[in-house]
PDB file of C-alpha atoms in Angstrom:
ATOM      1  CA  MET A 643      18.996  16.948   9.688  1.00 48.00           C
ATOM      2  CA  ALA A 644      17.435  15.567  12.834  1.00 56.00           C
ATOM      3  CA  ILE A 645      14.088  13.786  12.986  1.00 65.00           C
ATOM      4  CA  THR A 646      11.277  16.254  13.584  1.00 69.00           C
ATOM      5  CA  THR A 647       8.008  15.138  15.159  1.00 67.00           C
ATOM      6  CA  PHE A 648       4.719  17.017  15.035  1.00 66.00           C
ATOM      7  CA  THR A 649       1.684  16.286  17.197  1.00 64.00           C
ATOM      8  CA  GLY A 650      -0.873  18.324  15.278  1.00 61.00           C
ATOM      9  CA  PRO A 651      -1.727  18.941  11.646  1.00 68.00           C
ATOM     10  CA  VAL A 652       0.996  20.292   9.397  1.00 69.00           C
ATOM     11  CA  LYS A 653       0.105  22.678   6.578  1.00 66.00           C
ATOM     12  CA  SER A 654       2.290  23.728   3.694  1.00 63.00           C
ATOM     13  CA  ILE A 655       1.111  26.424   1.334  1.00 66.00           C
ATOM     14  CA  ASN A 656       3.465  25.285  -1.444  1.00 64.00           C
ATOM     15  CA  GLY A 657       3.608  21.505  -0.796  1.00 61.00           C
ATOM     16  CA  PHE A 658       6.354  19.284   0.536  1.00 64.00           C
ATOM     17  CA  ILE A 659       9.505  18.290  -1.279  1.00 62.00           C
ATOM     18  CA  ASN A 660      10.948  14.882  -0.521  1.00 63.00           C
ATOM     19  CA  GLY A 661      14.714  14.735  -0.618  1.00 63.00           C
ATOM     20  CA  TYR A 662      16.958  12.126  -2.166  1.00 61.00           C
ATOM     21  CA  SER A 663      16.660   9.973   0.951  1.00 71.00           C
ATOM     22  CA  SER A 664      12.952   9.343   0.319  1.00 82.00           C
ATOM     23  CA  VAL A 665      13.971   6.563  -2.087  1.00 85.00           C
ATOM     24  CA  SER A 666      16.143   3.702  -0.858  1.00 87.00           C
ATOM     25  CA  SER A 667      17.538   0.727  -2.751  1.00 88.00           C
ATOM     26  CA  LEU A 668      17.082  -2.831  -1.546  1.00 90.00           C
ATOM     27  CA  SER A 669      19.611  -5.596  -2.073  1.00 88.00           C
ATOM     28  CA  SER A 670      18.891  -9.159  -3.091  1.00 89.00           C
ATOM     29  CA  GLY A 671      18.767 -11.703  -0.295  1.00 88.00           C
ATOM     30  CA  SER A 672      16.831 -11.251   2.938  1.00 90.00           C
ATOM     31  CA  THR A 673      15.888  -7.999   4.656  1.00 91.00           C
ATOM     32  CA  THR A 674      14.141  -8.033   8.018  1.00 92.00           C
ATOM     33  CA  ILE A 675      12.587  -4.733   9.043  1.00 90.00           C
ATOM     34  CA  ASP A 676      12.318  -4.398  12.821  1.00 87.00           C
ATOM     35  CA  LYS A 677      12.222  -1.776  15.576  1.00 82.00           C
ATOM     36  CA  ASP A 678      15.971  -1.214  15.273  1.00 84.00           C
ATOM     37  CA  ASN A 679      16.031  -0.311  11.568  1.00 87.00           C
ATOM     38  CA  ILE A 680      12.444   0.709  10.760  1.00 86.00           C
ATOM     39  CA  ASN A 681      13.457   4.362  10.243  1.00 83.00           C
ATOM     40  CA  ASN A 682      15.623   3.284   7.304  1.00 86.00           C
ATOM     41  CA  TYR A 683      12.572   1.970   5.411  1.00 89.00           C
ATOM     42  CA  ALA A 684       9.247   3.337   6.722  1.00 89.00           C
ATOM     43  CA  GLY A 685       7.515   5.911   4.553  1.00 87.00           C
ATOM     44  CA  ARG A 686      10.067   5.557   1.779  1.00 89.00           C
ATOM     45  CA  THR A 687       9.894   4.197  -1.722  1.00 92.00           C
ATOM     46  CA  LEU A 688      12.011   1.037  -1.665  1.00 94.00           C
ATOM     47  CA  TYR A 689      13.468   0.360  -5.096  1.00 95.00           C
ATOM     48  CA  TYR A 690      14.466  -3.175  -6.056  1.00 96.00           C
ATOM     49  CA  GLY A 691      16.460  -3.223  -9.283  1.00 95.00           C
ATOM     50  CA  SER A 692      17.750  -6.793  -9.204  1.00 96.00           C
ATOM     51  CA  THR A 693      16.370  -9.889 -10.940  1.00 96.00           C
ATOM     52  CA  SER A 694      17.561 -12.124  -8.062  1.00 96.00           C
ATOM     53  CA  ALA A 695      15.426 -13.542  -5.268  1.00 96.00           C
ATOM     54  CA  ALA A 696      14.678 -11.336  -2.256  1.00 96.00           C
ATOM     55  CA  THR A 697      12.670 -11.770   0.927  1.00 97.00           C
ATOM     56  CA  ILE A 698      11.389  -8.788   2.896  1.00 96.00           C
ATOM     57  CA  VAL A 699      10.083  -9.442   6.411  1.00 97.00           C
ATOM     58  CA  LEU A 700       7.768  -6.659   7.591  1.00 96.00           C
ATOM     59  CA  PRO A 701       8.012  -5.560  11.233  1.00 95.00           C
ATOM     60  CA  ALA A 702       5.653  -7.129  13.760  1.00 94.00           C
ATOM     61  CA  ILE A 703       2.682  -4.836  14.310  1.00 93.00           C
ATOM     62  CA  ASN A 704       2.692  -3.150  17.678  1.00 89.00           C
ATOM     63  CA  ALA A 705      -0.729  -1.621  18.379  1.00 85.00           C
ATOM     64  CA  SER A 706      -0.137  -1.156  22.081  1.00 80.00           C
ATOM     65  CA  SER A 707      -1.739   1.856  23.652  1.00 65.00           C
ATOM     66  CA  ALA A 708       0.716   4.289  25.056  1.00 57.00           C
ATOM     67  CA  PRO A 709       0.391   5.068  28.744  1.00 48.00           C
ATOM     68  CA  ASP A 710      -0.845   8.554  29.629  1.00 50.00           C
ATOM     69  CA  ASN A 711       2.678   9.890  29.726  1.00 50.00           C
ATOM     70  CA  SER A 712       3.924   8.429  26.430  1.00 48.00           C
ATOM     71  CA  GLY A 713       2.968   7.805  22.843  1.00 46.00           C
ATOM     72  CA  PRO A 714       1.824  10.456  20.461  1.00 48.00           C
ATOM     73  CA  GLY A 715       1.891  13.745  22.340  1.00 47.00           C
ATOM     74  CA  GLY A 716       4.258  12.559  25.071  1.00 51.00           C
ATOM     75  CA  ASP A 717       6.963  10.034  24.298  1.00 54.00           C
ATOM     76  CA  TYR A 718       7.851  10.137  20.613  1.00 58.00           C
ATOM     77  CA  ASN A 719       9.700   6.852  20.930  1.00 62.00           C
ATOM     78  CA  SER A 720       6.455   4.916  21.459  1.00 68.00           C
ATOM     79  CA  PRO A 721       6.742   1.426  19.922  1.00 76.00           C
ATOM     80  CA  ASN A 722       3.246   1.676  18.375  1.00 79.00           C
ATOM     81  CA  ASN A 723       3.708   1.376  14.600  1.00 87.00           C
ATOM     82  CA  ILE A 724       0.129   1.651  13.313  1.00 88.00           C
ATOM     83  CA  GLY A 725       0.187   3.763  10.155  1.00 88.00           C
ATOM     84  CA  THR A 726       3.691   2.710   9.164  1.00 91.00           C
ATOM     85  CA  SER A 727       3.872   2.088   5.426  1.00 93.00           C
ATOM     86  CA  PHE A 728       6.294   0.716   2.856  1.00 95.00           C
ATOM     87  CA  THR A 729       6.205   1.007  -0.938  1.00 96.00           C
ATOM     88  CA  PHE A 730       8.251  -1.486  -2.955  1.00 97.00           C
ATOM     89  CA  VAL A 731       8.917  -0.789  -6.654  1.00 97.00           C
ATOM     90  CA  LEU A 732      10.501  -3.348  -8.962  1.00 97.00           C
ATOM     91  CA  GLY A 733      12.907  -1.840 -11.471  1.00 97.00           C
ATOM     92  CA  ALA A 734      13.607  -5.170 -13.180  1.00 97.00           C
ATOM     93  CA  THR A 735      11.640  -8.333 -13.877  1.00 97.00           C
ATOM     94  CA  VAL A 736      12.501 -10.811 -11.149  1.00 97.00           C
ATOM     95  CA  THR A 737      13.620 -14.317 -12.053  1.00 96.00           C
ATOM     96  CA  GLY A 738      13.868 -15.424  -8.424  1.00 95.00           C
ATOM     97  CA  ASP A 739      10.912 -14.921  -6.066  1.00 97.00           C
ATOM     98  CA  PHE A 740      10.411 -11.439  -4.589  1.00 97.00           C
ATOM     99  CA  ILE A 741       8.670 -12.170  -1.279  1.00 98.00           C
ATOM    100  CA  VAL A 742       7.102  -9.807   1.245  1.00 98.00           C
ATOM    101  CA  LYS A 743       5.828 -11.459   4.413  1.00 98.00           C
ATOM    102  CA  VAL A 744       4.737 -10.695   7.954  1.00 98.00           C
ATOM    103  CA  ALA A 745       7.000 -11.248  10.949  1.00 96.00           C
ATOM    104  CA  ASN A 746       4.867 -13.669  12.956  1.00 97.00           C
ATOM    105  CA  SER A 747       1.874 -16.020  12.830  1.00 97.00           C
ATOM    106  CA  SER A 748      -0.411 -13.425  14.480  1.00 97.00           C
ATOM    107  CA  ASP A 749      -0.179 -10.808  11.716  1.00 98.00           C
ATOM    108  CA  ILE A 750      -2.136 -11.145   8.453  1.00 98.00           C
ATOM    109  CA  MET A 751      -2.552  -9.229   5.209  1.00 98.00           C
ATOM    110  CA  VAL A 752      -5.820  -7.792   3.922  1.00 98.00           C
ATOM    111  CA  GLY A 753      -6.120  -6.228   0.498  1.00 98.00           C
ATOM    112  CA  VAL A 754      -6.046  -6.785  -3.232  1.00 98.00           C
ATOM    113  CA  SER A 755      -3.796  -7.230  -6.231  1.00 98.00           C
ATOM    114  CA  ASN A 756      -4.563  -5.763  -9.628  1.00 98.00           C
ATOM    115  CA  THR A 757      -2.545  -7.958 -11.948  1.00 97.00           C
ATOM    116  CA  TYR A 758      -1.940  -6.890 -15.551  1.00 97.00           C
ATOM    117  CA  SER A 759      -1.180  -9.681 -18.013  1.00 95.00           C
ATOM    118  CA  SER A 760       1.394  -8.655 -20.589  1.00 90.00           C
ATOM    119  CA  SER A 761       0.371 -11.786 -22.516  1.00 87.00           C
ATOM    120  CA  SER A 762      -3.361 -11.023 -22.933  1.00 89.00           C
ATOM    121  CA  GLY A 763      -3.634  -7.366 -21.905  1.00 90.00           C
ATOM    122  CA  ASP A 764      -6.267  -8.305 -19.312  1.00 92.00           C
ATOM    123  CA  VAL A 765      -6.334  -7.133 -15.697  1.00 95.00           C
ATOM    124  CA  THR A 766      -7.268  -9.696 -13.060  1.00 96.00           C
ATOM    125  CA  GLY A 767      -8.003  -8.871  -9.438  1.00 97.00           C
ATOM    126  CA  TYR A 768      -7.062 -11.086  -6.508  1.00 98.00           C
ATOM    127  CA  GLN A 769      -8.158 -10.627  -2.883  1.00 98.00           C
ATOM    128  CA  THR A 770      -6.310 -11.902   0.148  1.00 98.00           C
ATOM    129  CA  ALA A 771      -7.736 -14.916   1.990  1.00 98.00           C
ATOM    130  CA  ALA A 772      -8.525 -14.787   5.711  1.00 97.00           C
ATOM    131  CA  ASP A 773      -5.103 -16.250   6.530  1.00 98.00           C
ATOM    132  CA  SER A 774      -2.900 -14.533   3.914  1.00 98.00           C
ATOM    133  CA  ASP A 775       0.455 -13.447   5.309  1.00 98.00           C
ATOM    134  CA  THR A 776       2.801 -13.619   2.309  1.00 98.00           C
ATOM    135  CA  ILE A 777       3.111 -11.990  -1.119  1.00 98.00           C
ATOM    136  CA  THR A 778       5.189 -13.819  -3.726  1.00 98.00           C
ATOM    137  CA  LEU A 779       6.037 -12.244  -7.078  1.00 98.00           C
ATOM    138  CA  ASN A 780       7.804 -14.661  -9.432  1.00 98.00           C
ATOM    139  CA  GLY A 781       8.287 -12.554 -12.579  1.00 97.00           C
ATOM    140  CA  THR A 782       5.628 -14.481 -14.496  1.00 97.00           C
ATOM    141  CA  THR A 783       2.240 -15.847 -13.327  1.00 97.00           C
ATOM    142  CA  LYS A 784       2.199 -14.070  -9.923  1.00 97.00           C
ATOM    143  CA  GLY A 785       3.518 -10.750 -11.164  1.00 97.00           C
ATOM    144  CA  GLY A 786       6.933  -9.246 -10.594  1.00 97.00           C
ATOM    145  CA  ARG A 787       7.728  -7.773 -13.977  1.00 97.00           C
ATOM    146  CA  TYR A 788       9.487  -4.395 -13.998  1.00 96.00           C
ATOM    147  CA  GLY A 789       7.243  -1.560 -12.838  1.00 97.00           C
ATOM    148  CA  SER A 790       5.331  -3.722 -10.334  1.00 98.00           C
ATOM    149  CA  VAL A 791       4.434  -1.964  -7.073  1.00 98.00           C
ATOM    150  CA  VAL A 792       3.608  -3.393  -3.630  1.00 98.00           C
ATOM    151  CA  ARG A 793       2.326  -1.150  -0.803  1.00 98.00           C
ATOM    152  CA  CYS A 794       1.984  -2.343   2.796  1.00 97.00           C
ATOM    153  CA  THR A 795       0.497  -0.301   5.671  1.00 96.00           C
ATOM    154  CA  ALA A 796      -0.001  -1.358   9.288  1.00 94.00           C
ATOM    155  CA  ILE A 797      -3.698  -0.515   9.848  1.00 95.00           C
ATOM    156  CA  ALA A 798      -4.703  -2.291  13.074  1.00 94.00           C
ATOM    157  CA  ALA A 799      -3.560  -4.879  15.552  1.00 94.00           C
ATOM    158  CA  ASN A 800      -2.282  -7.849  13.526  1.00 97.00           C
ATOM    159  CA  LYS A 801      -3.388  -6.387  10.137  1.00 97.00           C
ATOM    160  CA  TRP A 802      -1.352  -5.169   7.215  1.00 98.00           C
ATOM    161  CA  PHE A 803      -3.305  -3.506   4.396  1.00 98.00           C
ATOM    162  CA  VAL A 804      -1.686  -4.474   1.095  1.00 98.00           C
ATOM    163  CA  GLU A 805      -2.298  -3.199  -2.404  1.00 98.00           C
ATOM    164  CA  LEU A 806      -0.487  -4.506  -5.432  1.00 98.00           C
ATOM    165  CA  SER A 807      -0.325  -3.188  -8.945  1.00 98.00           C
ATOM    166  CA  VAL A 808       1.755  -5.777 -10.744  1.00 98.00           C
ATOM    167  CA  ALA A 809       2.618  -6.864 -14.247  1.00 97.00           C
ATOM    168  CA  ALA A 810       2.632 -10.594 -15.020  1.00 97.00           C
ATOM    169  CA  SER A 811       2.706 -13.059 -17.906  1.00 95.00           C
ATOM    170  CA  GLY A 812       1.328 -16.522 -18.633  1.00 93.00           C
ATOM    171  CA  SER A 813      -1.666 -18.071 -16.805  1.00 93.00           C
ATOM    172  CA  LEU A 814      -2.171 -15.732 -13.844  1.00 96.00           C
ATOM    173  CA  VAL A 815      -2.518 -16.961 -10.251  1.00 97.00           C
ATOM    174  CA  THR A 816      -2.865 -15.178  -6.915  1.00 98.00           C
ATOM    175  CA  PRO A 817       0.322 -13.775  -5.364  1.00 98.00           C
ATOM    176  CA  PHE A 818      -1.141 -14.246  -1.843  1.00 98.00           C
ATOM    177  CA  SER A 819      -0.548 -17.244   0.423  1.00 98.00           C
ATOM    178  CA  ALA A 820      -0.149 -18.298   4.071  1.00 98.00           C
ATOM    179  CA  THR A 821       3.436 -19.361   4.800  1.00 98.00           C
ATOM    180  CA  VAL A 822       4.394 -17.830   8.167  1.00 96.00           C
TER     181      VAL A 822
END
């Protein structure tokens, strides 16, 4: 089926059914999401079932205004990617680092992590710092046990909103850092 684009509200009396392609599997290693492959990942649940290390590089945020004759309502190939979101679900406890990071030093992450300790049963919240640009789940103290979820949404120029619901063990620490 071809890609269908709507410019106004869409209403369904009986809801929407997502097909099998709404869930994609990620491989271990490095995955860079960019303008050439964003349609393979955006808006989908991205399942990671490996214990091995993986690095996901989010696309650079493009908040450019479309000229009068392009963008939403005109040119559906506008490069503006505000509103683009990704949901990562871990199907196994990672033993290597599962990393999600921004593409460049201009983009940052804003948001929180709710981290559940399988050791104590406590939930600890962590907030991003002003310069956070990387999420690292290590399978223990930073989260990354099976069932952990990471959501990332481009919300404004240079800002990714992130929300984590992760399971961890040991003495918990923040999964957020500045590495880019």
